[in-house]
Every structure is written in C-alpha cells, then in structure tokens.
Short mmCIF file of C-alpha atoms in Angstrom, two decimals:
data_model
loop_
_atom_site.label_atom_id
_atom_site.label_comp_id
_atom_site.label_asym_id
_atom_site.label_seq_id
_atom_site.Cartn_x
_atom_site.Cartn_y
_atom_site.Cartn_z
CA MET Q 1 9.20 -39.86 -16.68
CA LYS Q 2 7.98 -36.67 -15.02
CA GLN Q 3 10.55 -34.28 -13.58
CA SER Q 4 10.20 -33.72 -9.84
CA ILE Q 5 9.62 -30.11 -8.86
CA ILE Q 6 9.20 -27.93 -5.81
CA ILE Q 7 7.05 -24.89 -6.51
CA HIS Q 8 7.56 -21.52 -4.91
CA TRP Q 9 4.48 -19.40 -5.52
CA PHE Q 10 5.45 -15.72 -5.54
CA ARG Q 11 2.60 -13.46 -4.43
CA GLN Q 12 3.27 -10.31 -2.37
CA ASP Q 13 6.92 -11.23 -1.88
CA LEU Q 14 8.58 -10.26 -5.15
CA ARG Q 15 12.15 -10.54 -3.85
CA LEU Q 16 14.83 -13.15 -3.25
CA SER Q 17 16.38 -11.82 -0.03
CA ASP Q 18 14.63 -12.34 3.30
CA ASN Q 19 12.01 -14.51 1.66
CA PRO Q 20 11.26 -17.37 4.10
CA ALA Q 21 9.25 -19.60 1.76
CA PHE Q 22 11.61 -19.10 -1.18
CA SER Q 23 14.67 -19.75 1.00
CA LEU Q 24 13.29 -23.04 2.31
CA ALA Q 25 12.08 -24.17 -1.10
CA THR Q 26 15.55 -23.41 -2.45
CA LYS Q 27 17.16 -25.37 0.38
CA GLN Q 28 15.01 -28.41 -0.36
CA ALA Q 29 15.89 -28.30 -4.05
CA LEU Q 30 19.60 -27.87 -3.36
CA THR Q 31 19.59 -30.71 -0.84
CA SER Q 32 18.16 -33.11 -3.41
CA SER Q 33 20.84 -32.13 -5.93
CA GLN Q 34 23.62 -32.78 -3.42
CA GLU Q 35 22.48 -36.23 -2.30
CA SER Q 36 23.02 -38.89 -4.94
CA THR Q 37 20.52 -41.21 -3.29
CA LYS Q 38 17.73 -38.76 -3.91
CA LYS Q 39 16.02 -37.92 -7.16
CA GLN Q 40 16.88 -34.44 -8.43
CA LYS Q 41 14.19 -31.93 -7.57
CA TYR Q 42 13.97 -28.68 -9.52
CA LEU Q 43 12.66 -25.42 -8.15
CA MET Q 44 9.88 -23.93 -10.24
CA PRO Q 45 9.20 -20.27 -9.34
CA ILE Q 46 5.73 -19.18 -10.43
CA TYR Q 47 3.49 -16.10 -10.36
CA ILE Q 48 -0.29 -16.29 -10.80
CA LEU Q 49 -2.40 -13.21 -11.48
CA ASP Q 50 -5.69 -14.14 -9.83
CA ASP Q 51 -8.42 -11.76 -10.99
CA ILE Q 52 -11.02 -14.51 -10.55
CA ASN Q 53 -11.10 -14.91 -6.76
CA ALA Q 54 -10.22 -11.26 -6.09
CA GLY Q 55 -13.69 -9.92 -6.91
CA ASP Q 56 -13.93 -6.24 -5.90
CA TYR Q 57 -10.33 -6.35 -4.73
CA ALA Q 58 -8.62 -7.07 -8.01
CA MET Q 59 -5.63 -4.75 -8.30
CA GLY Q 60 -6.24 -1.20 -9.47
CA ASN Q 61 -4.61 0.21 -12.58
CA ALA Q 62 -1.66 1.87 -10.85
CA SER Q 63 -0.86 -1.33 -8.94
CA ARG Q 64 -1.05 -3.38 -12.13
CA TRP Q 65 1.44 -1.02 -13.75
CA TRP Q 66 3.86 -1.43 -10.83
CA LEU Q 67 3.39 -5.20 -10.86
CA TYR Q 68 4.41 -5.39 -14.52
CA TYR Q 69 7.83 -3.88 -13.88
CA SER Q 70 8.29 -5.67 -10.57
CA LEU Q 71 7.79 -9.00 -12.33
CA ILE Q 72 10.35 -7.99 -14.95
CA SER Q 73 12.85 -7.38 -12.15
CA LEU Q 74 11.98 -10.65 -10.39
CA ARG Q 75 12.14 -12.64 -13.61
CA LYS Q 76 15.64 -11.30 -14.31
CA ALA Q 77 16.80 -12.24 -10.79
CA LEU Q 78 15.52 -15.78 -11.44
CA ASP Q 79 17.49 -16.17 -14.67
CA ASN Q 80 14.28 -15.73 -16.71
CA THR Q 81 12.78 -18.93 -15.30
CA LEU Q 82 9.67 -17.38 -13.72
CA SER Q 83 6.53 -19.17 -14.95
CA ILE Q 84 3.52 -16.87 -15.28
CA TYR Q 85 -0.19 -17.70 -15.31
CA HIS Q 86 -3.47 -15.80 -15.45
CA LYS Q 87 -6.25 -18.01 -14.17
CA ASP Q 88 -7.59 -19.64 -11.04
CA PRO Q 89 -4.62 -20.93 -8.98
CA THR Q 90 -6.24 -24.31 -8.29
CA ALA Q 91 -6.51 -24.89 -12.04
CA VAL Q 92 -2.86 -23.86 -12.42
CA PHE Q 93 -1.64 -26.40 -9.88
CA ASP Q 94 -3.81 -29.16 -11.36
CA ASP Q 95 -2.49 -28.37 -14.83
CA VAL Q 96 1.16 -28.27 -13.74
CA ALA Q 97 0.67 -31.59 -11.94
CA THR Q 98 -0.22 -33.25 -15.25
CA ARG Q 99 3.25 -32.49 -16.61
CA PHE Q 100 5.43 -32.62 -13.50
CA ASP Q 101 5.79 -34.59 -10.31
CA VAL Q 102 4.92 -31.83 -7.82
CA CYS Q 103 6.56 -32.73 -4.50
CA ALA Q 104 5.82 -29.57 -2.54
CA VAL Q 105 4.40 -26.07 -2.84
CA TYR Q 106 5.79 -23.18 -0.82
CA TRP Q 107 4.31 -19.72 -0.35
CA ASN Q 108 4.36 -16.78 2.02
CA ARG Q 109 1.04 -15.98 3.62
CA CYS Q 110 -1.30 -13.19 2.52
CA TYR Q 111 -3.78 -11.66 4.93
CA GLU Q 112 -6.57 -10.22 2.81
CA PRO Q 113 -9.76 -12.14 3.66
CA TRP Q 114 -10.39 -13.36 0.12
CA ARG Q 115 -6.81 -14.62 -0.18
CA MET Q 116 -6.96 -16.45 3.16
CA ILE Q 117 -10.14 -18.27 2.11
CA ARG Q 118 -8.67 -19.14 -1.28
CA ASP Q 119 -5.35 -20.29 0.16
CA ALA Q 120 -7.02 -22.52 2.74
CA ASN Q 121 -9.02 -24.20 -0.03
CA ILE Q 122 -5.92 -24.66 -2.20
CA LYS Q 123 -3.96 -26.10 0.70
CA GLU Q 124 -6.70 -28.63 1.41
CA HIS Q 125 -6.98 -29.49 -2.29
CA LEU Q 126 -3.25 -30.08 -2.74
CA THR Q 127 -2.87 -31.98 0.52
CA LYS Q 128 -5.56 -34.43 -0.60
CA LYS Q 129 -3.46 -35.01 -3.71
CA GLY Q 130 -0.49 -35.93 -1.55
CA ILE Q 131 1.36 -32.66 -2.22
CA ASP Q 132 3.11 -31.08 0.74
CA VAL Q 133 2.16 -27.41 1.27
CA GLN Q 134 4.26 -25.08 3.40
CA SER Q 135 3.36 -21.47 4.20
CA TYR Q 136 5.32 -18.83 6.10
CA ASN Q 137 5.19 -15.24 7.25
CA GLY Q 138 7.12 -13.10 4.80
CA SER Q 139 5.33 -9.75 5.03
CA LEU Q 140 4.56 -8.87 8.66
CA LEU Q 141 6.66 -8.36 11.77
CA TRP Q 142 4.09 -10.18 13.92
CA GLU Q 143 1.34 -12.58 12.92
CA PRO Q 144 -2.05 -10.90 13.48
CA TRP Q 145 -3.35 -13.69 15.70
CA THR Q 146 -0.43 -13.35 18.11
CA ILE Q 147 -1.03 -9.73 19.15
CA LYS Q 148 -4.08 -9.55 21.42
CA LYS Q 149 -5.10 -7.95 24.68
CA ASP Q 150 -4.79 -9.83 27.95
CA ASP Q 151 -8.42 -10.92 27.69
CA GLY Q 152 -7.80 -12.43 24.24
CA THR Q 153 -9.67 -9.77 22.26
CA PRO Q 154 -8.02 -7.73 19.47
CA TYR Q 155 -6.80 -4.20 20.04
CA ARG Q 156 -8.80 -1.23 18.74
CA VAL Q 157 -6.35 1.50 19.82
CA PHE Q 158 -2.95 1.84 18.20
CA THR Q 159 -0.69 3.02 21.04
CA PRO Q 160 -1.27 0.09 23.42
CA PHE Q 161 -1.28 -2.28 20.43
CA TYR Q 162 2.19 -1.15 19.44
CA ARG Q 163 3.82 0.07 22.65
CA LYS Q 164 2.39 -2.47 25.08
CA ALA Q 165 1.83 -5.54 22.94
CA CYS Q 166 4.12 -5.51 19.90
CA LEU Q 167 7.22 -4.14 21.60
CA ASN Q 168 6.84 -6.66 24.40
CA ALA Q 169 6.11 -9.61 22.12
CA GLN Q 170 8.70 -11.95 20.68
CA ALA Q 171 11.14 -9.97 18.55
CA PRO Q 172 10.48 -10.02 14.79
CA ARG Q 173 12.26 -12.67 12.79
CA GLU Q 174 15.73 -11.56 11.71
CA PRO Q 175 16.20 -11.11 7.94
CA LEU Q 176 17.43 -14.02 5.85
CA PRO Q 177 20.18 -13.74 3.24
CA THR Q 178 19.57 -14.31 -0.46
CA PRO Q 179 19.82 -18.08 -1.01
CA ARG Q 180 22.15 -19.69 -3.52
CA HIS Q 181 20.72 -20.29 -6.96
CA ALA Q 182 18.84 -23.56 -7.10
CA PRO Q 183 18.33 -25.68 -10.21
CA TYR Q 184 15.42 -23.66 -11.59
CA LEU Q 185 12.89 -25.04 -14.05
CA ASN Q 186 10.44 -23.14 -16.22
CA ASP Q 187 7.03 -24.43 -17.30
CA LYS Q 188 7.57 -23.98 -21.03
CA VAL Q 189 4.14 -25.41 -21.91
CA GLY Q 190 1.76 -23.76 -19.46
CA SER Q 191 3.45 -20.46 -18.78
CA ILE Q 192 2.39 -17.35 -20.69
CA GLU Q 193 4.29 -14.20 -21.62
CA LEU Q 194 4.25 -11.32 -19.15
CA ALA Q 195 2.56 -9.07 -21.70
CA GLN Q 196 -0.40 -11.49 -21.81
CA LEU Q 197 -1.34 -10.52 -18.26
CA GLY Q 198 -2.66 -7.22 -19.63
CA LEU Q 199 -1.14 -5.19 -16.82
CA LEU Q 200 -0.25 -2.08 -18.82
CA PRO Q 201 -2.99 0.36 -19.89
CA THR Q 202 -3.88 0.69 -23.56
CA ILE Q 203 -3.74 4.49 -23.28
CA ARG Q 204 -0.27 4.96 -21.86
CA TRP Q 205 -1.00 7.42 -19.05
CA ASP Q 206 1.51 5.43 -17.03
CA LYS Q 207 4.47 6.95 -18.87
CA GLN Q 208 4.40 9.96 -16.54
CA LEU Q 209 4.85 7.65 -13.55
CA GLU Q 210 8.06 6.02 -14.77
CA PRO Q 211 10.60 8.76 -13.88
CA HIS Q 212 9.54 8.71 -10.25
CA TRP Q 213 10.32 5.08 -9.44
CA HIS Q 214 12.99 2.39 -9.57
CA ILE Q 215 10.79 -0.68 -9.35
CA GLY Q 216 11.98 -4.05 -8.08
CA GLU Q 217 14.08 -5.46 -5.25
CA GLU Q 218 17.21 -3.56 -6.25
CA GLY Q 219 15.26 -0.31 -6.49
CA ALA Q 220 13.71 -0.90 -3.08
CA HIS Q 221 17.11 -1.19 -1.40
CA ILE Q 222 18.46 1.83 -3.27
CA ARG Q 223 15.44 3.85 -2.12
CA PHE Q 224 15.91 2.61 1.46
CA GLN Q 225 19.54 3.74 1.46
CA GLN Q 226 18.54 7.15 0.11
CA PHE Q 227 16.04 7.50 2.93
CA ILE Q 228 18.68 6.59 5.51
CA ASP Q 229 21.05 9.15 4.01
CA GLU Q 230 18.58 11.98 3.43
CA GLY Q 231 15.43 11.49 5.47
CA LEU Q 232 15.77 9.34 8.56
CA GLY Q 233 17.71 11.95 10.53
CA LYS Q 234 14.78 14.39 10.28
CA TYR Q 235 11.95 11.90 10.05
CA LYS Q 236 9.82 12.53 13.15
CA GLU Q 237 8.87 16.10 12.25
CA GLY Q 238 10.18 16.18 8.70
CA ARG Q 239 7.69 13.57 7.49
CA ASN Q 240 4.99 16.26 7.67
CA PHE Q 241 6.49 18.49 4.96
CA PRO Q 242 5.40 17.35 1.48
CA ALA Q 243 8.11 19.24 -0.41
CA LYS Q 244 10.98 17.76 1.61
CA PRO Q 245 12.80 14.44 1.00
CA TRP Q 246 12.19 13.30 4.55
CA VAL Q 247 9.80 10.40 3.98
CA SER Q 248 10.80 6.91 2.92
CA ARG Q 249 8.51 6.43 -0.11
CA LEU Q 250 8.97 2.71 0.54
CA SER Q 251 5.26 1.90 0.76
CA PRO Q 252 4.90 0.48 -2.78
CA HIS Q 253 8.06 -1.60 -2.34
CA LEU Q 254 6.60 -2.98 0.89
CA ARG Q 255 3.19 -3.56 -0.69
CA PHE Q 256 4.70 -5.77 -3.40
CA GLY Q 257 7.22 -7.36 -1.08
CA GLU Q 258 10.30 -6.06 -2.89
CA ILE Q 259 11.68 -5.38 0.56
CA SER Q 260 10.49 -6.81 3.87
CA PRO Q 261 9.47 -4.94 7.03
CA ASN Q 262 12.00 -7.11 8.88
CA GLN Q 263 14.82 -5.71 6.76
CA LEU Q 264 13.68 -2.15 7.48
CA TRP Q 265 13.11 -2.84 11.18
CA TYR Q 266 16.56 -4.25 11.90
CA VAL Q 267 18.51 -1.73 9.86
CA VAL Q 268 16.73 1.31 11.34
CA ASN Q 269 16.84 0.01 14.89
CA GLY Q 270 20.49 -0.89 14.47
CA LEU Q 271 21.56 2.56 13.30
CA ALA Q 272 20.67 4.72 16.28
CA ASP Q 273 18.41 4.73 19.27
CA ASN Q 274 16.68 8.08 18.72
CA GLU Q 275 13.27 9.63 18.20
CA HIS Q 276 13.49 9.42 14.41
CA GLY Q 277 14.21 5.70 14.28
CA ASP Q 278 11.57 5.09 16.91
CA HIS Q 279 8.99 7.04 14.93
CA PHE Q 280 9.79 5.24 11.70
CA SER Q 281 9.45 1.93 13.52
CA SER Q 282 6.08 3.05 14.86
CA GLU Q 283 4.96 3.67 11.26
CA LEU Q 284 5.80 0.05 10.55
CA GLY Q 285 3.73 -0.61 13.67
CA TRP Q 286 0.77 1.24 12.13
CA ARG Q 287 1.03 -1.07 9.12
CA GLU Q 288 0.90 -4.02 11.51
CA PHE Q 289 -2.10 -2.46 13.27
CA SER Q 290 -3.93 -2.10 9.94
CA TYR Q 291 -3.37 -5.76 9.13
CA ASN Q 292 -4.47 -6.72 12.61
CA LEU Q 293 -7.71 -4.77 12.11
CA LEU Q 294 -8.34 -6.40 8.74
CA TYR Q 295 -7.59 -9.87 10.08
CA HIS Q 296 -10.16 -9.47 12.87
CA ASN Q 297 -12.65 -7.44 10.78
CA HIS Q 298 -12.96 -8.95 7.32
CA ASP Q 299 -15.43 -6.28 6.21
CA LEU Q 300 -13.08 -3.41 7.12
CA PRO Q 301 -12.96 -2.11 3.50
CA LYS Q 302 -16.74 -1.67 3.39
CA LYS Q 303 -18.23 -1.49 6.88
CA ASN Q 304 -17.78 1.24 9.48
CA LEU Q 305 -16.04 -0.10 12.57
CA GLN Q 306 -18.12 2.37 14.57
CA SER Q 307 -21.66 1.37 13.65
CA LYS Q 308 -23.16 4.76 14.56
CA PHE Q 309 -21.68 6.08 11.29
CA ASP Q 310 -24.05 3.79 9.40
CA ARG Q 311 -26.62 6.55 9.98
CA PHE Q 312 -24.39 9.39 8.77
CA PRO Q 313 -26.13 11.64 6.19
CA TRP Q 314 -23.54 11.42 3.41
CA SER Q 315 -23.90 13.50 0.26
CA ASP Q 316 -23.76 11.87 -3.16
CA ASP Q 317 -22.75 14.77 -5.42
CA VAL Q 318 -20.89 13.30 -8.38
CA HIS Q 319 -19.70 16.72 -9.52
CA LEU Q 320 -17.96 17.38 -6.20
CA LEU Q 321 -16.38 13.93 -6.34
CA SER Q 322 -15.12 14.50 -9.89
CA ALA Q 323 -13.57 17.84 -8.95
CA TRP Q 324 -11.78 16.19 -6.02
CA GLN Q 325 -10.50 13.33 -8.17
CA LYS Q 326 -9.14 15.73 -10.81
CA GLY Q 327 -7.50 18.13 -8.35
CA GLN Q 328 -9.87 20.91 -9.38
CA THR Q 329 -11.49 21.82 -6.05
CA GLY Q 330 -10.06 25.35 -5.92
CA ILE Q 331 -8.37 24.48 -2.59
CA PRO Q 332 -4.63 24.41 -3.41
CA MET Q 333 -3.36 22.00 -0.74
CA VAL Q 334 -6.07 19.51 -1.67
CA ASP Q 335 -5.51 19.89 -5.39
CA ALA Q 336 -1.73 19.61 -5.08
CA GLY Q 337 -2.10 16.26 -3.33
CA MET Q 338 -4.58 14.91 -5.85
CA ARG Q 339 -2.38 16.00 -8.76
CA GLU Q 340 0.69 14.47 -7.16
CA LEU Q 341 -1.29 11.24 -7.03
CA TRP Q 342 -2.25 11.42 -10.69
CA GLN Q 343 1.24 12.36 -11.90
CA THR Q 344 3.29 9.99 -9.74
CA GLY Q 345 0.98 7.26 -8.42
CA TYR Q 346 1.83 8.41 -4.90
CA MET Q 347 0.70 11.05 -2.43
CA HIS Q 348 2.63 12.37 0.53
CA GLY Q 349 1.17 11.25 3.85
CA ARG Q 350 0.33 14.76 5.08
CA ALA Q 351 -1.39 15.50 1.79
CA ARG Q 352 -3.38 12.26 2.10
CA MET Q 353 -4.76 13.40 5.42
CA ILE Q 354 -5.65 16.85 4.07
CA ALA Q 355 -7.29 15.48 0.90
CA GLY Q 356 -9.09 12.75 2.82
CA SER Q 357 -10.45 15.12 5.46
CA PHE Q 358 -11.66 17.47 2.73
CA LEU Q 359 -13.51 14.69 0.92
CA VAL Q 360 -15.43 13.30 3.88
CA LYS Q 361 -15.84 16.40 6.03
CA ASN Q 362 -15.95 19.42 3.74
CA LEU Q 363 -17.58 17.71 0.76
CA GLY Q 364 -19.58 15.31 2.92
CA LEU Q 365 -18.86 12.38 0.59
CA HIS Q 366 -18.63 8.80 1.85
CA TRP Q 367 -15.13 7.55 2.59
CA HIS Q 368 -15.85 4.62 0.26
CA HIS Q 369 -15.34 7.02 -2.67
CA GLY Q 370 -11.87 7.89 -1.43
CA GLU Q 371 -10.99 4.29 -0.66
CA ARG Q 372 -11.96 3.18 -4.15
CA TRP Q 373 -10.14 6.08 -5.89
CA PHE Q 374 -6.94 5.45 -3.96
CA TRP Q 375 -7.24 1.72 -4.64
CA ASP Q 376 -7.18 2.42 -8.37
CA THR Q 377 -4.62 5.23 -8.50
CA LEU Q 378 -2.03 4.53 -5.78
CA VAL Q 379 0.96 2.35 -6.60
CA ASP Q 380 1.04 1.43 -2.90
CA ALA Q 381 -2.66 0.50 -2.73
CA ASP Q 382 -2.84 -1.99 0.12
CA LEU Q 383 -6.19 -3.31 1.32
CA ALA Q 384 -5.38 -3.16 5.03
CA ASN Q 385 -3.63 0.22 5.05
CA ASN Q 386 -6.04 1.85 2.63
CA SER Q 387 -9.16 0.72 4.48
CA ALA Q 388 -7.88 1.44 7.98
CA SER Q 389 -6.53 4.85 7.00
CA TRP Q 390 -9.77 5.96 5.34
CA GLN Q 391 -11.77 4.84 8.36
CA TRP Q 392 -9.31 6.73 10.55
CA ILE Q 393 -9.67 10.01 8.65
CA ALA Q 394 -13.45 9.62 8.42
CA GLY Q 395 -13.66 9.17 12.19
CA CYS Q 396 -15.52 5.86 11.95
CA GLY Q 397 -12.66 3.43 12.47
CA ALA Q 398 -10.53 2.08 15.27
CA ASP Q 399 -8.46 4.66 17.13
CA ALA Q 400 -9.92 7.13 14.67
CA ALA Q 401 -9.28 10.83 14.45
CA PRO Q 402 -12.29 12.43 16.18
CA TYR Q 403 -14.85 13.43 13.60
CA PHE Q 404 -14.67 17.03 14.76
CA ARG Q 405 -10.94 17.13 13.91
CA ILE Q 406 -11.30 18.72 10.49
CA PHE Q 407 -8.11 19.68 8.70
CA ASN Q 408 -8.08 23.29 7.54
CA PRO Q 409 -6.18 23.06 4.22
CA VAL Q 410 -5.23 26.74 4.30
CA MET Q 411 -3.63 26.50 7.73
CA GLN Q 412 -2.06 23.18 6.80
CA GLY Q 413 -0.47 24.81 3.76
CA HIS Q 414 0.99 27.70 5.71
CA LYS Q 415 2.33 25.33 8.36
CA PHE Q 416 3.71 22.48 6.28
CA ASP Q 417 4.44 24.12 2.93
CA ALA Q 418 5.41 27.59 4.13
CA GLU Q 419 7.62 28.27 1.11
CA GLY Q 420 4.91 27.05 -1.24
CA SER Q 421 7.21 24.61 -3.04
CA TYR Q 422 4.74 21.71 -3.00
CA VAL Q 423 1.76 23.71 -4.23
CA ARG Q 424 3.77 25.53 -6.89
CA LYS Q 425 5.15 22.25 -8.22
CA PHE Q 426 1.76 20.66 -8.78
CA ILE Q 427 -0.36 23.77 -9.42
CA PRO Q 428 1.86 25.89 -11.68
CA GLU Q 429 -1.09 28.05 -12.78
CA ILE Q 430 -1.04 29.85 -9.41
CA ALA Q 431 2.73 29.68 -8.83
CA SER Q 432 3.09 33.47 -9.24
CA LEU Q 433 0.88 34.21 -6.23
CA PRO Q 434 2.68 35.50 -3.13
CA ASN Q 435 2.81 33.02 -0.26
CA LYS Q 436 0.19 34.99 1.67
CA TYR Q 437 -2.48 34.04 -0.88
CA LEU Q 438 -1.03 30.84 -2.34
CA PHE Q 439 -3.18 28.58 -0.16
CA CYS Q 440 -6.29 30.79 -0.38
CA PRO Q 441 -6.26 32.49 -3.82
CA TRP Q 442 -9.92 33.50 -3.41
CA GLU Q 443 -8.78 35.93 -0.73
CA ALA Q 444 -6.27 37.66 -3.01
CA PRO Q 445 -7.19 41.27 -3.89
CA ASP Q 446 -8.14 41.97 -7.50
CA HIS Q 447 -4.92 43.83 -8.17
CA VAL Q 448 -2.83 40.84 -7.02
CA LEU Q 449 -4.77 38.47 -9.29
CA HIS Q 450 -4.44 40.95 -12.15
CA ASP Q 451 -0.69 41.38 -11.67
CA THR Q 452 -0.19 37.60 -11.62
CA ASN Q 453 -2.51 36.97 -14.62
CA ILE Q 454 -4.77 34.68 -12.62
CA VAL Q 455 -8.49 34.58 -13.36
CA LEU Q 456 -10.26 32.52 -10.73
CA GLY Q 457 -12.88 30.34 -12.33
CA SER Q 458 -10.84 30.22 -15.52
CA SER Q 459 -7.10 29.73 -14.99
CA TYR Q 460 -7.79 28.07 -11.62
CA PRO Q 461 -11.16 27.04 -10.10
CA LEU Q 462 -13.01 28.96 -7.47
CA PRO Q 463 -13.51 26.86 -4.31
CA ILE Q 464 -16.25 24.28 -4.82
CA VAL Q 465 -17.29 24.70 -1.18
CA ASP Q 466 -16.83 27.32 1.51
CA LEU Q 467 -14.40 25.89 4.06
CA LYS Q 468 -16.05 27.43 7.10
CA GLN Q 469 -19.62 26.68 6.09
CA SER Q 470 -18.82 23.10 5.06
CA ARG Q 471 -16.99 22.55 8.35
CA ASN Q 472 -20.01 23.71 10.31
CA ALA Q 473 -22.30 21.50 8.22
CA ALA Q 474 -20.05 18.52 8.96
CA LEU Q 475 -20.19 19.18 12.68
CA LEU Q 476 -23.99 19.43 12.56
CA ALA Q 477 -24.17 16.14 10.68
CA PHE Q 478 -21.95 14.54 13.31
CA GLN Q 479 -24.16 15.89 16.10
CA SER Q 480 -27.15 14.23 14.43
CA LEU Q 481 -25.61 10.81 15.19
CA LYS Q 482 -25.99 11.49 18.89
CA GLN Q 483 -29.73 12.12 18.66
#
C-alpha cells in the first residue's frame, strides 16, 4: 500500500521560518498524524534543479555555487530528508506518484516569466490527476498584480510606485514562526545525491569565495544582525562608501530565500522610525519595483523598455569587454569593483553603478553584456533586479538614470573612497600611490610613478579609453536618437 504524502517543493525559499507554503504543508501533515480517523500523511520536502525549462536563464556559475551550500544547510535543517532531483519537474511529480499516494503539492510562487508558465502547466497537470496544488507568496512584500496606478496600468516610475502605492496598500504579511517538525519522508528511490547536480565547478575558482559568506538560513540571520549592529545606523549615506560595513550584503540570502523580505521589513521598521530604516525599506521597495516591471514586461532582460534605444549605435569591441570583465581597464574605481566581483561573488552597490556606467557609456558596449556577466558571476544574480538595474544604468529602462548622467569614476573615487581603502584592497599593484593620483594614475608625474615602482602599461594598465572623449562620444550617440 502506497504511503500518503504531502510534497513541499522548495524553490527560491530555502528556509523553514516565515515560509508560508512549508508552514501550511507541515500543518496538514501534523493534523493527519494527530487524528486517528485519518490516514497518516508524511511531508516530503523536495528540491528540483530545472535546467530544462530555464533556457537562457539557467543559473550562472556563482549562483550554482551558492545553491550547493544553501541546499546543504536546508537539508540539515530537514533532518537530511530533502529529496533532490535534476530533471523536468513534471516528470519528477509523475515519477513520485508511481511510488507514493500524493495528496497535495505546496510551493511558494516564483515570478520569472519562464517559471510562471512552467508552474501554471504543472498545476493544471497535477490538478487533472486529482492532486491538490497550493501556491503562496513567500518572496515579495506585495504581489505584482496588486500594485497598479489608479487607471489600472503598471507603474513606470519608482517613487510613486513605492511612496504612493506600496506604502498605502495593505500591509505586508507578518512573518511566520518556524513550524514544528512534521513526519518527514525521503524519496529513497528517486532522489539523487547533491553532488550529482553538478553545481560546483571542476576548476575550483570558488574556493576564494568561501571566506566571505555564511550561506544558509542561519547565516542570513547572523548577517542581518550584523547589519543592524554595524550598518543600519549609518545606512542612508553610508551605503555609498564601498570600503565601509554600512550595507546589508543580504541580497544573495534574499535571492535564494534564506531570509524573507517580510522578516527584514518588520524588524527594521520596528527598531526605529528614522531616515536610515526608511531608506533601507525603500531598497526593499526597489526590489519590489523590479519584480513589478518583470511581471508586466516579460522581455525585460532582453528588450529596452524605451524603444528609442533600439536604434542606439552600440560598439561591439570584444577586447574592451574582456578588459572590463577582468578588471583591467586602467580606471581604478571600475577595476576595483570588477575584481571585488571576481574575488567575492559580490560587488558593492556604488561600484556596480560606476562599473555599469563605464561599460555602457564610456565603452559604448550594450548593457546586455553587463547583464549576462553579472548573471554568471554574482551570487545574488536575480533576473528582475539584474535586468531592471542594467536598464536603469543604461538609461533605457523605467525611471532610468538619464543617459547623460555619466558617472566620472575619478570623481566617484575621491568622493566615496577618499582614503583609498577600497581601491588599495582590490588593486594592490597601485596601493603605494598617494591619494591624489590613486584614482587617476595616468596623471601621476613620472617621479611619483618611479618612486612607487609603478610602470603604467606593465604593472597596471593604461586607461583603455579617455574618460572625457568617451563621455562626449556617448552624448553624441545619445543625441543621434533624437534625429
């Protein structure tokens, strides 16, 4: 006789606390065990790596590395009962149904277009088989379809989206506690070993990432507490300084659902009513805005929201792109950000804006190149945030930075890394330069370069473009769109 099971499908919610679908699946399983008139139902927690339906949006290498260790943490929290699969989810459910009596399937919703299409098809397929399917919101403060303008159209500007609509909408759901352990059941026949997912690279470049992160639900809450203790009190302005510990670094934990935005929202808003908490909450609002854009514009990762940019005369110089990717542009603030990315899987937000502006405006390369590189190398690579942010910096998106707003990486360095700590950390070959020339070594007199043993073009690259000339060229290219 088949054992009766309730499946919770873990996806982008790799946590036990404040997990709506997991909590309700657990409740159903516990209820059956407490009522003698009912047949015992076991809770089967599963994870499916779906590289088949993902297409171009299969996880990048840095995300796969993070996922490996996040699943280790989740599996431990579930008493090593997590069943793991690597194939099409519909085939997984059909296969499991041959060995078990599947009563219900629970999951928390995902909002990437390909996942929504897939999930709708799976829900229809399982419902026709008589299997109850329940889905919930476990990753956003507000469902994308609930935040619209008065005329029913979606917002394209962030401030009214957040200040007018979100803050006046129904309050976000309050966080749920971690549920009691249910009678878990593992699929001993169909499940594979975690190592069989092939998440770790064969050449172990990922080893340099490990010291920078405590991956998993426990690590997420430890990191959140550190931010409250060290960063939140200086967040509004402090978040702009890459060398300071005044940012949350919670983005990868949010991306994999090791902590929920609801947990962050209620803790921060419950601590103090000040500009720092308000600004952090607005950053959660930007995440909501990005998901809202993606929900209403399924081609956001590939298509300019402002169609006039379809005519933009982008360059296609692979050598410039390679120098940018390697942090070898000769522009220290750009290179420091790109090297931070390579060494840690993360880049400070201010550095992301500087590096992004340089790519699309000084190098004249399409924002698609940046979007794809970040998708592969960021541990917090998130389709909505990544796409919306690249369109913002390129000037072609919703509520975008005006195209003529071109970050000057030298001025940005002097303003936001005045002591040079960030640049010296990631570009040690120019660390001996005085601050005056640290962000523009090409301007250093010969005697300064000689005294510091720096040979531009050898120990550190000469700039691959002239900042002033490339800025002017970008502005001319932008003017051409008006003609």
